[in-house]
Coordinates of C-alpha atoms in Angstrom, one line a residue:
X837 CA 84.4 -17.4 -135.8
X838 CA 86.0 -18.5 -139.1
X839 CA 88.3 -21.5 -138.8
X840 CA 91.7 -20.8 -140.3
X841 CA 92.5 -22.7 -143.5
X842 CA 96.3 -23.0 -142.8
X843 CA 96.9 -26.3 -141.0
X844 CA 99.7 -24.7 -138.9
X845 CA 97.3 -22.0 -137.6
X846 CA 94.6 -24.6 -136.9
X847 CA 97.2 -26.5 -134.9
X848 CA 98.2 -23.4 -133.0
X849 CA 94.5 -22.6 -132.3
X850 CA 94.3 -25.9 -130.5
X851 CA 96.7 -24.7 -127.8
X852 CA 95.7 -22.7 -124.7
X853 CA 99.0 -21.2 -123.3
X854 CA 97.4 -20.9 -119.8
X855 CA 96.2 -24.6 -119.7
X856 CA 99.1 -26.7 -118.8
X857 CA 96.9 -29.8 -118.9
X858 CA 96.1 -29.4 -122.6
X859 CA 96.2 -32.6 -124.6
X860 CA 98.9 -31.2 -126.9
X861 CA 101.1 -30.5 -123.8
X862 CA 101.0 -34.2 -123.0
X863 CA 102.1 -35.3 -126.4
X864 CA 105.7 -36.6 -126.5
X865 CA 108.3 -34.2 -128.1
X866 CA 109.1 -36.6 -130.9
X867 CA 105.4 -36.9 -131.9
X868 CA 105.0 -33.2 -131.7
X869 CA 107.9 -32.6 -134.0
X870 CA 106.5 -35.1 -136.5
X871 CA 103.2 -33.1 -136.3
X872 CA 105.0 -29.9 -137.1
X873 CA 106.7 -31.5 -140.2
X874 CA 103.4 -33.0 -141.4
X875 CA 101.6 -29.7 -141.0
X876 CA 104.4 -28.0 -143.0
X877 CA 104.2 -30.7 -145.8
X878 CA 100.7 -29.6 -146.5
X879 CA 101.9 -26.0 -147.3
X880 CA 103.2 -24.9 -150.7
X881 CA 106.9 -25.2 -149.6
X882 CA 106.5 -28.6 -147.9
X883 CA 109.3 -27.7 -145.6
X884 CA 109.6 -26.0 -142.1
X885 CA 111.1 -22.6 -143.1
X886 CA 112.5 -20.1 -140.7
X887 CA 109.4 -18.0 -140.9
X888 CA 107.1 -21.0 -140.0
X889 CA 109.3 -22.1 -137.1
X890 CA 109.2 -18.6 -135.8
X891 CA 105.4 -18.6 -135.9
X892 CA 105.2 -21.9 -134.2
X893 CA 107.6 -20.8 -131.4
X894 CA 105.3 -17.9 -130.6
X895 CA 102.4 -20.2 -129.6
X896 CA 103.7 -21.1 -126.1
X897 CA 106.9 -21.5 -124.1
X898 CA 106.7 -25.3 -124.4
X899 CA 106.8 -25.2 -128.1
X900 CA 109.5 -22.6 -128.1
X901 CA 111.9 -24.8 -126.2
X902 CA 111.1 -27.9 -128.4
X903 CA 111.4 -26.1 -131.7
X904 CA 114.7 -24.2 -130.8
X905 CA 116.3 -27.5 -129.8
X906 CA 115.2 -29.5 -132.9
X907 CA 118.0 -29.3 -135.5
X908 CA 115.8 -30.9 -138.3
X909 CA 113.4 -28.0 -138.3
X910 CA 116.1 -25.5 -139.1
X911 CA 117.7 -27.3 -142.0
X912 CA 115.9 -25.6 -144.9
X913 CA 117.4 -22.2 -145.0
X914 CA 116.3 -19.4 -147.3
X915 CA 119.2 -17.1 -148.1
X916 CA 116.8 -14.3 -149.0
X917 CA 116.1 -13.8 -145.3
X918 CA 118.0 -11.3 -143.1
X919 CA 121.7 -12.2 -142.5
X920 CA 121.1 -12.6 -138.8
X921 CA 118.2 -15.0 -139.5
X922 CA 120.5 -17.1 -141.8
X923 CA 123.2 -17.1 -139.1
X924 CA 120.6 -18.3 -136.4
X925 CA 119.4 -21.1 -138.7
X926 CA 122.9 -22.3 -139.3
X927 CA 123.5 -22.4 -135.5
X928 CA 120.3 -24.2 -134.7
X929 CA 120.7 -26.8 -137.4
X930 CA 123.8 -28.0 -135.5
X931 CA 125.5 -30.9 -137.2
X932 CA 122.7 -32.0 -139.6
X933 CA 122.7 -31.6 -143.4
X934 CA 121.3 -28.3 -144.6
X935 CA 119.5 -27.1 -147.8
X936 CA 120.3 -23.6 -148.9
X937 CA 117.9 -21.7 -151.3
X938 CA 118.3 -18.4 -153.0
X939 CA 115.1 -17.7 -154.9
X940 CA 114.8 -15.4 -158.0
X941 CA 114.8 -11.7 -156.7
X942 CA 111.6 -10.1 -157.9
X943 CA 111.2 -6.3 -157.8
X944 CA 113.8 -4.4 -155.9
X945 CA 114.7 -6.9 -153.3
X946 CA 118.0 -8.5 -154.2
X947 CA 120.3 -10.7 -152.1
X948 CA 124.1 -10.3 -152.5
X949 CA 125.5 -13.9 -152.3
X950 CA 128.9 -12.4 -151.9
X951 CA 127.9 -11.1 -148.4
X952 CA 126.5 -14.5 -147.4
X953 CA 129.2 -16.7 -148.7
X954 CA 131.6 -16.2 -145.8
X955 CA 128.9 -17.3 -143.4
X956 CA 128.6 -20.6 -145.2
X957 CA 132.3 -21.6 -145.2
X958 CA 132.4 -23.3 -141.8
X959 CA 129.3 -25.3 -142.9
X960 CA 130.4 -26.5 -146.4
X961 CA 130.6 -30.1 -145.3
X962 CA 126.9 -30.0 -144.3
X963 CA 125.4 -28.6 -147.4
X964 CA 123.3 -31.3 -149.2
X965 CA 121.1 -29.0 -151.4
X966 CA 122.3 -25.7 -152.9
X967 CA 119.7 -23.8 -155.0
X968 CA 121.0 -20.4 -156.3
X969 CA 118.5 -18.9 -158.7
X970 CA 119.6 -15.3 -158.8
X971 CA 123.2 -14.2 -158.8
X972 CA 123.5 -10.5 -159.8
X973 CA 126.8 -8.7 -159.8
X974 CA 130.4 -9.6 -160.4
X975 CA 131.0 -10.1 -156.7
X976 CA 128.2 -12.6 -156.3
X977 CA 129.3 -14.5 -159.4
X978 CA 132.9 -14.8 -158.0
X979 CA 131.5 -15.9 -154.6
X980 CA 129.5 -18.7 -156.3
X981 CA 132.5 -19.9 -158.2
X982 CA 134.6 -19.9 -155.1
X983 CA 132.0 -21.8 -153.2
X984 CA 131.6 -24.5 -155.9
X985 CA 135.4 -24.8 -156.1
X986 CA 135.5 -25.8 -152.4
X987 CA 135.0 -29.2 -151.0
X988 CA 131.3 -30.0 -150.6
X989 CA 131.4 -33.7 -149.7
X990 CA 127.6 -33.9 -148.8
X991 CA 126.2 -31.9 -151.8
X992 CA 123.6 -34.0 -153.5
X993 CA 121.7 -31.5 -155.5
X994 CA 123.0 -28.3 -157.1
X995 CA 121.0 -25.6 -159.0
X996 CA 122.6 -22.5 -160.5
X997 CA 120.6 -19.9 -162.2
X998 CA 122.0 -16.7 -163.7
X999 CA 119.9 -13.6 -164.6
X1000 CA 120.8 -10.3 -166.2
X1001 CA 123.3 -11.5 -168.7
X1002 CA 126.2 -12.5 -166.3
X1003 CA 128.2 -15.6 -167.2
X1004 CA 129.5 -18.1 -164.7
X1005 CA 132.5 -20.2 -165.7
X1006 CA 133.1 -23.0 -163.1
X1007 CA 134.6 -26.4 -163.1
X1008 CA 132.9 -29.1 -161.0
X1009 CA 135.3 -31.6 -159.7
X1010 CA 134.3 -35.1 -158.6
X1011 CA 136.9 -35.1 -155.9
X1012 CA 135.2 -32.0 -154.3
X1013 CA 131.7 -33.1 -155.1
X1014 CA 131.6 -36.9 -154.6
X1015 CA 127.9 -37.0 -153.6
X1016 CA 126.5 -34.8 -156.4
X1017 CA 123.6 -36.5 -158.2
X1018 CA 121.3 -33.9 -159.4
X1019 CA 122.6 -30.8 -161.5
X1020 CA 120.4 -28.0 -162.8
X1021 CA 122.0 -25.2 -164.8
X1022 CA 119.8 -22.2 -166.0
X1023 CA 120.5 -19.2 -168.3
X1024 CA 123.8 -18.1 -169.9
X1025 CA 125.8 -20.8 -168.2
X1026 CA 129.3 -21.0 -169.8
X1027 CA 131.4 -24.1 -169.3
X1028 CA 130.6 -27.8 -168.8
X1029 CA 131.2 -30.2 -165.9
X1030 CA 134.0 -32.6 -166.1
X1031 CA 133.5 -36.1 -167.2
X1032 CA 133.7 -37.8 -163.7
X1033 CA 130.9 -35.5 -162.5
X1034 CA 128.6 -36.1 -165.4
X1035 CA 129.1 -39.9 -165.1
X1036 CA 127.7 -39.9 -161.5
X1037 CA 124.7 -37.7 -162.2
X1038 CA 121.2 -39.3 -162.1
X1039 CA 119.3 -36.0 -163.0
X1040 CA 120.5 -33.2 -165.3
X1041 CA 118.6 -30.1 -166.3
X1042 CA 119.9 -27.6 -168.8
X1043 CA 118.2 -24.3 -169.8
X1044 CA 119.6 -21.7 -172.1
X1045 CA 123.2 -22.8 -171.6
X1046 CA 126.0 -21.5 -173.8
X1047 CA 129.0 -23.6 -174.9
X1048 CA 132.4 -21.8 -174.7
X1049 CA 134.6 -21.5 -177.9
X1050 CA 137.9 -19.8 -178.7
X1051 CA 138.7 -16.3 -177.8
X1052 CA 136.2 -16.0 -174.9
X1053 CA 133.2 -16.4 -177.3
X1054 CA 130.4 -18.9 -176.8
X1055 CA 127.3 -20.2 -178.7
X1056 CA 124.0 -21.8 -177.8
X1057 CA 124.1 -25.6 -177.4
X1058 CA 123.9 -27.5 -180.7
X1059 CA 122.7 -31.1 -181.1
X1060 CA 126.3 -32.2 -181.2
X1061 CA 127.1 -30.4 -178.0
X1062 CA 124.2 -32.1 -176.3
X1063 CA 125.1 -35.4 -177.5
X1064 CA 128.6 -34.9 -176.2
X1065 CA 127.2 -34.2 -172.8
X1066 CA 124.7 -37.1 -172.8
X1067 CA 127.4 -39.4 -173.9
X1068 CA 129.2 -38.8 -170.7
X1069 CA 126.1 -39.2 -168.4
X1070 CA 126.3 -43.0 -168.0
X1071 CA 124.0 -43.1 -165.0
X1072 CA 121.4 -40.6 -166.1
X1073 CA 117.7 -41.3 -165.1
X1074 CA 116.1 -37.8 -165.8
X1075 CA 117.1 -35.3 -168.4
X1076 CA 115.5 -31.9 -169.2
X1077 CA 116.7 -29.4 -171.7
X1078 CA 115.2 -26.0 -172.7
X1079 CA 116.6 -24.0 -175.5
X1080 CA 117.2 -20.4 -174.9
X1081 CA 116.1 -17.5 -177.2
X1082 CA 118.2 -16.9 -180.3
X1083 CA 118.2 -14.7 -183.4
X1084 CA 119.2 -17.6 -185.6
X1085 CA 116.3 -18.9 -187.7
X1086 CA 117.7 -22.5 -187.6
X1087 CA 120.1 -24.5 -185.6
X1088 CA 123.2 -25.1 -187.8
X1089 CA 123.2 -28.7 -189.0
X1090 CA 126.0 -31.1 -188.3
X1091 CA 127.4 -32.8 -191.4
X1092 CA 130.4 -34.7 -189.9
X1093 CA 130.5 -38.4 -190.4
X1094 CA 131.0 -39.0 -186.7
X1095 CA 127.8 -37.1 -185.9
X1096 CA 125.7 -38.9 -188.5
X1097 CA 126.6 -42.4 -187.3
X1098 CA 126.7 -41.7 -183.6
X1099 CA 124.2 -43.4 -181.2
X1100 CA 124.1 -42.6 -177.5
X1101 CA 122.7 -45.4 -175.3
X1102 CA 120.9 -44.0 -172.3
X1103 CA 120.1 -47.3 -170.8
X1104 CA 119.0 -46.0 -167.3
X1105 CA 116.9 -43.0 -168.5
X1106 CA 113.3 -42.9 -167.1
X1107 CA 112.2 -39.4 -168.2
X1108 CA 113.5 -37.5 -171.1
X1109 CA 112.3 -33.9 -171.8
X1110 CA 113.3 -31.4 -174.4
X1111 CA 111.9 -28.0 -175.4
X1112 CA 113.3 -26.1 -178.4
X1113 CA 113.2 -25.7 -182.1
X1114 CA 112.4 -28.7 -184.3
X1115 CA 116.0 -28.9 -185.7
X1116 CA 117.7 -29.3 -182.2
X1117 CA 115.0 -31.7 -180.9
X1118 CA 115.2 -34.0 -184.0
X1119 CA 119.0 -33.6 -184.2
X1120 CA 119.2 -35.2 -180.6
X1121 CA 116.4 -37.7 -180.7
X1122 CA 117.7 -39.3 -184.0
X1123 CA 120.9 -40.3 -182.2
X1124 CA 119.6 -41.7 -178.9
X1125 CA 118.7 -45.2 -177.8
X1126 CA 116.3 -45.2 -175.0
X1127 CA 114.9 -48.2 -172.9
X1128 CA 111.3 -49.3 -173.2
X1129 CA 110.3 -47.8 -169.8
X1130 CA 111.4 -44.2 -170.7
X1131 CA 108.9 -41.5 -170.8
X1132 CA 109.5 -39.0 -173.6
X1133 CA 108.2 -35.4 -173.4
X1134 CA 109.0 -33.0 -176.2
X1135 CA 107.9 -29.4 -176.8
X1136 CA 108.6 -28.1 -180.3
X1137 CA 108.7 -24.3 -180.0
X1138 CA 109.2 -23.6 -183.7
X1139 CA 108.4 -25.9 -186.5
X1140 CA 110.7 -24.1 -188.9
X1141 CA 108.4 -24.9 -191.8
X1142 CA 109.3 -23.7 -195.3
X1143 CA 106.7 -24.7 -197.9
X1144 CA 109.1 -23.7 -200.6
X1145 CA 111.1 -26.8 -199.6
X1146 CA 108.3 -29.2 -198.7
X1147 CA 104.7 -28.5 -199.6
X1148 CA 103.6 -31.1 -197.0
X1149 CA 105.9 -30.5 -194.0
X1150 CA 106.3 -33.3 -191.5
X1151 CA 105.1 -33.2 -187.9
X1152 CA 105.6 -36.4 -186.0
X1153 CA 107.8 -37.8 -188.7
X1154 CA 110.2 -34.9 -188.2
X1155 CA 110.5 -35.7 -184.5
X1156 CA 110.7 -39.5 -184.7
X1157 CA 113.8 -40.9 -186.4
X1158 CA 113.5 -43.3 -189.4
X1159 CA 114.6 -46.2 -187.2
X1160 CA 112.5 -45.1 -184.1
X1161 CA 111.1 -48.5 -183.6
X1162 CA 114.6 -50.0 -183.0
X1163 CA 116.2 -47.1 -181.1
X1164 CA 113.0 -46.5 -179.0
X1165 CA 111.5 -49.9 -178.5
X1166 CA 108.9 -48.5 -176.1
X1167 CA 107.0 -47.0 -179.0
X1168 CA 106.0 -50.4 -180.2
X1169 CA 104.0 -51.0 -176.9
X1170 CA 101.9 -47.9 -177.3
X1171 CA 98.2 -48.5 -178.0
X1172 CA 96.3 -45.3 -176.8
X1173 CA 96.7 -41.8 -178.3
X1174 CA 95.2 -38.4 -177.6
X1175 CA 95.3 -35.4 -180.0
X1176 CA 94.6 -32.2 -178.1
X1177 CA 94.2 -28.9 -179.8
X1178 CA 95.1 -26.4 -177.1
X1179 CA 93.8 -23.4 -179.0
X1180 CA 95.0 -21.3 -180.3
X1181 CA 98.8 -22.0 -180.3
X1182 CA 99.6 -25.6 -179.4
X1183 CA 98.7 -29.1 -180.7
X1184 CA 99.7 -31.9 -178.3
X1185 CA 100.0 -35.6 -179.2
X1186 CA 99.9 -38.1 -176.3
X1187 CA 100.5 -41.8 -176.5
X1188 CA 100.4 -44.3 -173.7
X1189 CA 100.7 -48.0 -173.1
X1190 CA 97.7 -48.3 -170.9
X1191 CA 94.3 -46.6 -171.4
X1192 CA 94.0 -45.6 -167.8
X1193 CA 97.4 -43.9 -168.0
X1194 CA 96.1 -41.7 -170.8
X1195 CA 92.7 -40.9 -169.3
X1196 CA 94.0 -40.2 -165.8
X1197 CA 96.4 -37.4 -166.7
X1198 CA 93.5 -34.9 -167.1
X1199 CA 94.6 -33.5 -170.5
X1200 CA 92.9 -30.2 -169.9
X1201 CA 94.8 -29.7 -166.7
X1202 CA 98.4 -30.1 -168.0
X1203 CA 100.1 -26.7 -168.0
X1204 CA 101.6 -25.4 -171.2
X1205 CA 105.4 -25.6 -171.3
X1206 CA 106.3 -21.9 -172.1
X1207 CA 108.4 -21.1 -169.0
X1208 CA 111.7 -23.1 -168.9
X1209 CA 111.2 -24.8 -165.6
X1210 CA 107.5 -25.8 -165.9
X1211 CA 108.3 -28.7 -168.3
X1212 CA 109.9 -30.6 -165.4
X1213 CA 107.3 -29.5 -162.8
X1214 CA 104.3 -31.2 -164.5
X1215 CA 103.3 -34.8 -163.4
X1216 CA 104.9 -37.8 -165.1
X1217 CA 103.6 -37.7 -168.6
X1218 CA 102.4 -40.6 -170.6
X1219 CA 105.0 -42.8 -172.3
X1220 CA 105.2 -40.4 -175.3
X1221 CA 104.1 -36.8 -175.5
X1222 CA 104.9 -34.2 -178.2
X1223 CA 103.6 -30.6 -178.1
X1224 CA 103.8 -28.5 -181.3
X1225 CA 103.6 -24.8 -181.3
X1226 CA 101.8 -23.3 -184.2
X1227 CA 104.1 -22.1 -187.0
X1228 CA 105.0 -18.4 -186.4
X1229 CA 104.9 -17.5 -190.0
X1230 CA 101.0 -17.5 -189.9
X1231 CA 99.3 -14.2 -189.1
X1232 CA 96.1 -15.9 -187.9
X1233 CA 96.5 -18.5 -185.2
X1234 CA 93.4 -20.5 -186.1
X1235 CA 94.8 -21.0 -189.6
X1236 CA 98.1 -22.2 -188.1
X1237 CA 96.3 -24.7 -185.9
X1238 CA 94.4 -26.1 -188.9
X1239 CA 97.7 -26.4 -190.8
X1240 CA 99.1 -28.4 -187.9
X1241 CA 96.2 -30.7 -187.7
X1242 CA 96.1 -31.2 -191.5
X1243 CA 99.8 -32.2 -191.5
X1244 CA 99.4 -34.6 -188.5
X1245 CA 96.3 -36.2 -190.2
X1246 CA 98.3 -36.7 -193.4
X1247 CA 101.0 -38.6 -191.5
X1248 CA 98.4 -40.7 -189.7
X1249 CA 96.7 -41.6 -193.0
X1250 CA 100.0 -42.8 -194.3
X1251 CA 100.6 -45.1 -191.4
X1252 CA 103.7 -43.7 -189.8
X1253 CA 102.7 -44.7 -186.3
X1254 CA 104.8 -47.8 -185.4
X1255 CA 101.9 -49.3 -183.4
X1256 CA 98.2 -50.2 -183.7
X1257 CA 95.9 -47.6 -182.1
X1258 CA 93.2 -49.0 -179.7
X1259 CA 92.1 -45.7 -178.0
X1260 CA 91.6 -42.4 -179.6
X1261 CA 90.9 -39.1 -177.8
X1262 CA 90.2 -36.0 -179.7
X1263 CA 90.1 -32.8 -177.6
X1264 CA 89.9 -29.1 -178.4
X1265 CA 88.3 -26.8 -180.8
X1266 CA 88.5 -28.5 -184.2
X1267 CA 85.7 -26.3 -185.7
X1268 CA 86.6 -25.2 -189.2
X1269 CA 88.9 -28.1 -189.9
X1270 CA 88.5 -29.6 -193.3
X1271 CA 86.2 -32.7 -193.1
X1272 CA 88.7 -34.6 -195.2
X1273 CA 91.4 -33.9 -192.7
X1274 CA 89.3 -35.4 -189.9
X1275 CA 88.5 -38.5 -192.0
X1276 CA 92.3 -38.9 -192.6
X1277 CA 92.7 -39.3 -188.9
X1278 CA 89.8 -41.7 -188.4
X1279 CA 89.9 -43.9 -191.5
X1280 CA 93.2 -45.8 -191.0
X1281 CA 92.6 -46.5 -187.4
X1282 CA 90.9 -49.9 -187.9
X1283 CA 91.7 -51.2 -184.4
X1284 CA 90.2 -48.4 -182.3
X1285 CA 87.8 -49.7 -179.7
X1286 CA 87.4 -46.6 -177.5
X1287 CA 86.7 -43.1 -178.9
X1288 CA 86.3 -40.0 -176.8
X1289 CA 85.5 -36.6 -178.2
X1290 CA 86.0 -33.5 -175.9
X1291 CA 85.0 -30.4 -177.8
X1292 CA 82.2 -28.0 -178.7
X1293 CA 79.0 -29.3 -180.2
X1294 CA 80.0 -28.1 -183.7
X1295 CA 83.4 -29.9 -183.7
X1296 CA 81.7 -33.0 -182.3
X1297 CA 79.1 -33.1 -185.0
X1298 CA 81.8 -32.6 -187.6
X1299 CA 83.9 -35.5 -186.3
X1300 CA 80.9 -37.9 -185.9
X1301 CA 79.8 -37.1 -189.6
X1302 CA 83.1 -38.4 -190.8
X1303 CA 82.7 -41.7 -189.0
X1304 CA 79.8 -42.7 -191.3
X1305 CA 80.4 -45.1 -194.3
X1306 CA 80.1 -42.4 -196.9
X1307 CA 80.6 -43.3 -200.6
X1308 CA 84.3 -42.1 -200.3
X1309 CA 85.0 -45.3 -198.4
X1310 CA 83.6 -47.4 -201.2
X1311 CA 85.0 -45.7 -204.2
X1312 CA 88.5 -44.6 -203.2
X1313 CA 90.9 -47.6 -203.3
X1314 CA 92.8 -48.2 -200.0
X1315 CA 90.4 -46.1 -197.9
X1316 CA 89.3 -47.9 -194.7
X1317 CA 86.0 -47.9 -192.9
X1318 CA 86.5 -45.4 -190.0
X1319 CA 87.0 -47.3 -186.7
X1320 CA 85.0 -50.5 -187.6
X1321 CA 85.8 -52.1 -184.3
X1322 CA 84.6 -49.2 -182.2
X1323 CA 82.7 -50.5 -179.0
X1324 CA 82.8 -47.5 -176.7
X1325 CA 82.0 -43.9 -177.5
X1326 CA 82.3 -41.0 -175.0
X1327 CA 81.1 -37.6 -176.0
X1328 CA 82.0 -34.6 -173.7
X1329 CA 80.4 -31.4 -175.0
X1330 CA 81.4 -28.1 -173.5
X1331 CA 78.3 -26.2 -174.4
X1332 CA 75.0 -27.5 -175.9
X1333 CA 71.3 -26.5 -175.9
X1334 CA 68.1 -28.4 -176.5
X1335 CA 68.4 -27.9 -180.3
X1336 CA 72.0 -29.1 -180.4
X1337 CA 71.1 -32.1 -178.3
X1338 CA 68.4 -33.2 -180.6
X1339 CA 70.7 -32.7 -183.6
X1340 CA 73.3 -34.9 -181.9
X1341 CA 70.8 -37.5 -181.1
X1342 CA 69.5 -37.6 -184.7
X1343 CA 73.0 -37.9 -186.1
X1344 CA 73.9 -40.7 -183.8
X1345 CA 70.8 -42.6 -184.7
X1346 CA 71.5 -42.5 -188.4
X1347 CA 75.2 -43.1 -187.9
X1348 CA 74.7 -46.2 -185.8
X1349 CA 72.1 -47.6 -188.4
X1350 CA 74.5 -47.0 -191.3
X1351 CA 77.5 -48.6 -189.5
X1352 CA 75.4 -51.6 -188.5
X1353 CA 74.4 -52.0 -192.2
X1354 CA 78.0 -52.1 -193.2
X1355 CA 78.9 -54.8 -190.6
X1356 CA 80.7 -52.6 -188.2
X1357 CA 81.2 -53.5 -184.4
X1358 CA 78.1 -52.8 -182.2
X1359 CA 78.6 -49.9 -179.8
X1360 CA 78.5 -51.5 -176.3
X1361 CA 78.7 -48.3 -174.3
X1362 CA 77.7 -44.8 -175.3
X1363 CA 78.3 -42.1 -172.6
X1364 CA 77.3 -38.4 -172.7
X1365 CA 79.4 -36.2 -170.3
X1366 CA 77.8 -32.8 -170.5
X1367 CA 79.6 -29.8 -169.2
X1368 CA 78.4 -26.5 -167.7
X1369 CA 76.2 -24.4 -169.9
X1370 CA 74.1 -27.5 -171.0
X1371 CA 70.4 -27.0 -170.5
X1372 CA 68.9 -29.8 -168.4
X1373 CA 67.5 -32.6 -170.5
X1374 CA 64.1 -33.8 -169.6
X1375 CA 63.8 -37.5 -168.4
X1376 CA 61.2 -38.1 -171.1
X1377 CA 63.5 -36.8 -173.8
X1378 CA 66.4 -38.8 -172.6
X1379 CA 64.2 -41.9 -172.5
X1380 CA 63.1 -41.2 -176.1
X1381 CA 66.7 -41.0 -177.2
X1382 CA 67.6 -44.2 -175.4
X1383 CA 64.7 -46.0 -177.1
X1384 CA 65.6 -44.9 -180.5
X1385 CA 69.3 -45.9 -180.0
X1386 CA 68.6 -49.2 -178.1
X1387 CA 68.7 -51.5 -181.1
X1388 CA 72.2 -50.2 -182.1
X1389 CA 73.9 -49.9 -178.7
X1390 CA 74.1 -51.9 -175.5
X1391 CA 74.2 -49.2 -172.7
X1392 CA 73.6 -45.4 -172.6
X1393 CA 74.7 -43.3 -169.7
X1394 CA 74.5 -39.5 -169.2
X1395 CA 76.4 -37.5 -166.6
X1396 CA 76.6 -33.8 -165.8
X1397 CA 79.7 -32.0 -164.5
X1398 CA 80.2 -33.1 -160.8
X1399 CA 77.6 -35.9 -161.0
X1400 CA 77.9 -39.7 -161.4
X1401 CA 76.6 -41.3 -164.6
X1402 CA 73.0 -42.2 -164.8
X1403 CA 71.7 -44.8 -167.2
X1404 CA 70.6 -48.4 -167.7

């Protein structure tokens, strides 16, 4: 018999309804309820839904009595269920606070909130979380507006999402929503909350919102609109903004003197996320003052490059304001960076205060931020993270990626980073990138002590070749020796055969000899992390490589995917 994977079903399998002396029958009711909540927490939802409670009640009469009389197991109510199921959950939750969820209606199944709204009126005082993700139809929109205009004294978190082109114009009043702290508005939302409501928020998420103007018209939020909203959020700790689709090629620029000199101080912000065109992100970041502890996560969906205006368009310099070291003092504490080429459409720049913070985030596991809500669902990013989408004007995506890498390398070579770099991680397919571009990244980083390359064998060989003290470093004035203080090198190759392994070993041998002759720092640790597809290396060949590299390095280790390092 196959053991069920679901912890709830494993729990139910332990009960024999005919055996009244079962160990689970002797467990106190309070402990049994805690077990139910822990079992539900291991599921995707993390809450005891109506469907899960019904399944548990079907195990035995003893469980049915306990669950039916436990209000805390009926507080998370999905409005997509049958009306009678919603009514039953409202009754069994008794006087406890409730969380109401209306998910996005996929396919033909749609829920009319206008029908459910009258059921909720007697329970308005108990609603702590209200999540309305799909509100089709004029009747439903009117019902939502009426509900939010009512007194909801316990409401802590509010999510409103409109789909299908409907607009919802509401006014959030602090007197009716005294406990509101988390607000999320998605898709064609017209109207902004009042000043008192914004001042009490600790979390604000805006996606594809529209700002009303005269004669019933509206426009997508501009940098000035967002600054006006942020200026009222005096207690904000988390902010997420995703720009909606637009036919405009560029966000209209603000030229007023008030905008140019305006600085918004978000002194309590802990996590700041934005996704949109370069003009709107740079237009907001340039006017913000953020504390040192703030984590900044930006996604530039359109670089808006025009080579007719600038033959060398900026990348990081376009995002960071000219006085970034003063407005964002946390940038001065950064020491460890990673450049990830998520082929073929995204280049990501990570920076962190601690090396472990950078290496523990599993760069290859971070989801791309294409869907509006995914940007806030990812784990806490490093202190600073910017993702650049490849320019849309390029027909071939690999050409666009090389263009992005070249622009970033040019900025690094000019020393725009306001901090010394001690850790450098290069990840992704950089094959075909101009060798001079790779050298521009490596040459100015004279403080790097740790270098990790996660790529295919061809890109790895190309990067390592640029670390040698070539004649360029001796003849060109101002060019520095690439990473002269490097003491730890980690090479993670995605695919490599015996021939490639020997080519890599030979290159490292000559590279270390040349660097040693130029007085560079001795490599204390060299680690090979070989991925799947690598032919197994014979112990004798590994020992031969270790013997040839031993005079230049202190320690050599080799590990395969799923194995611990083996070495001296």
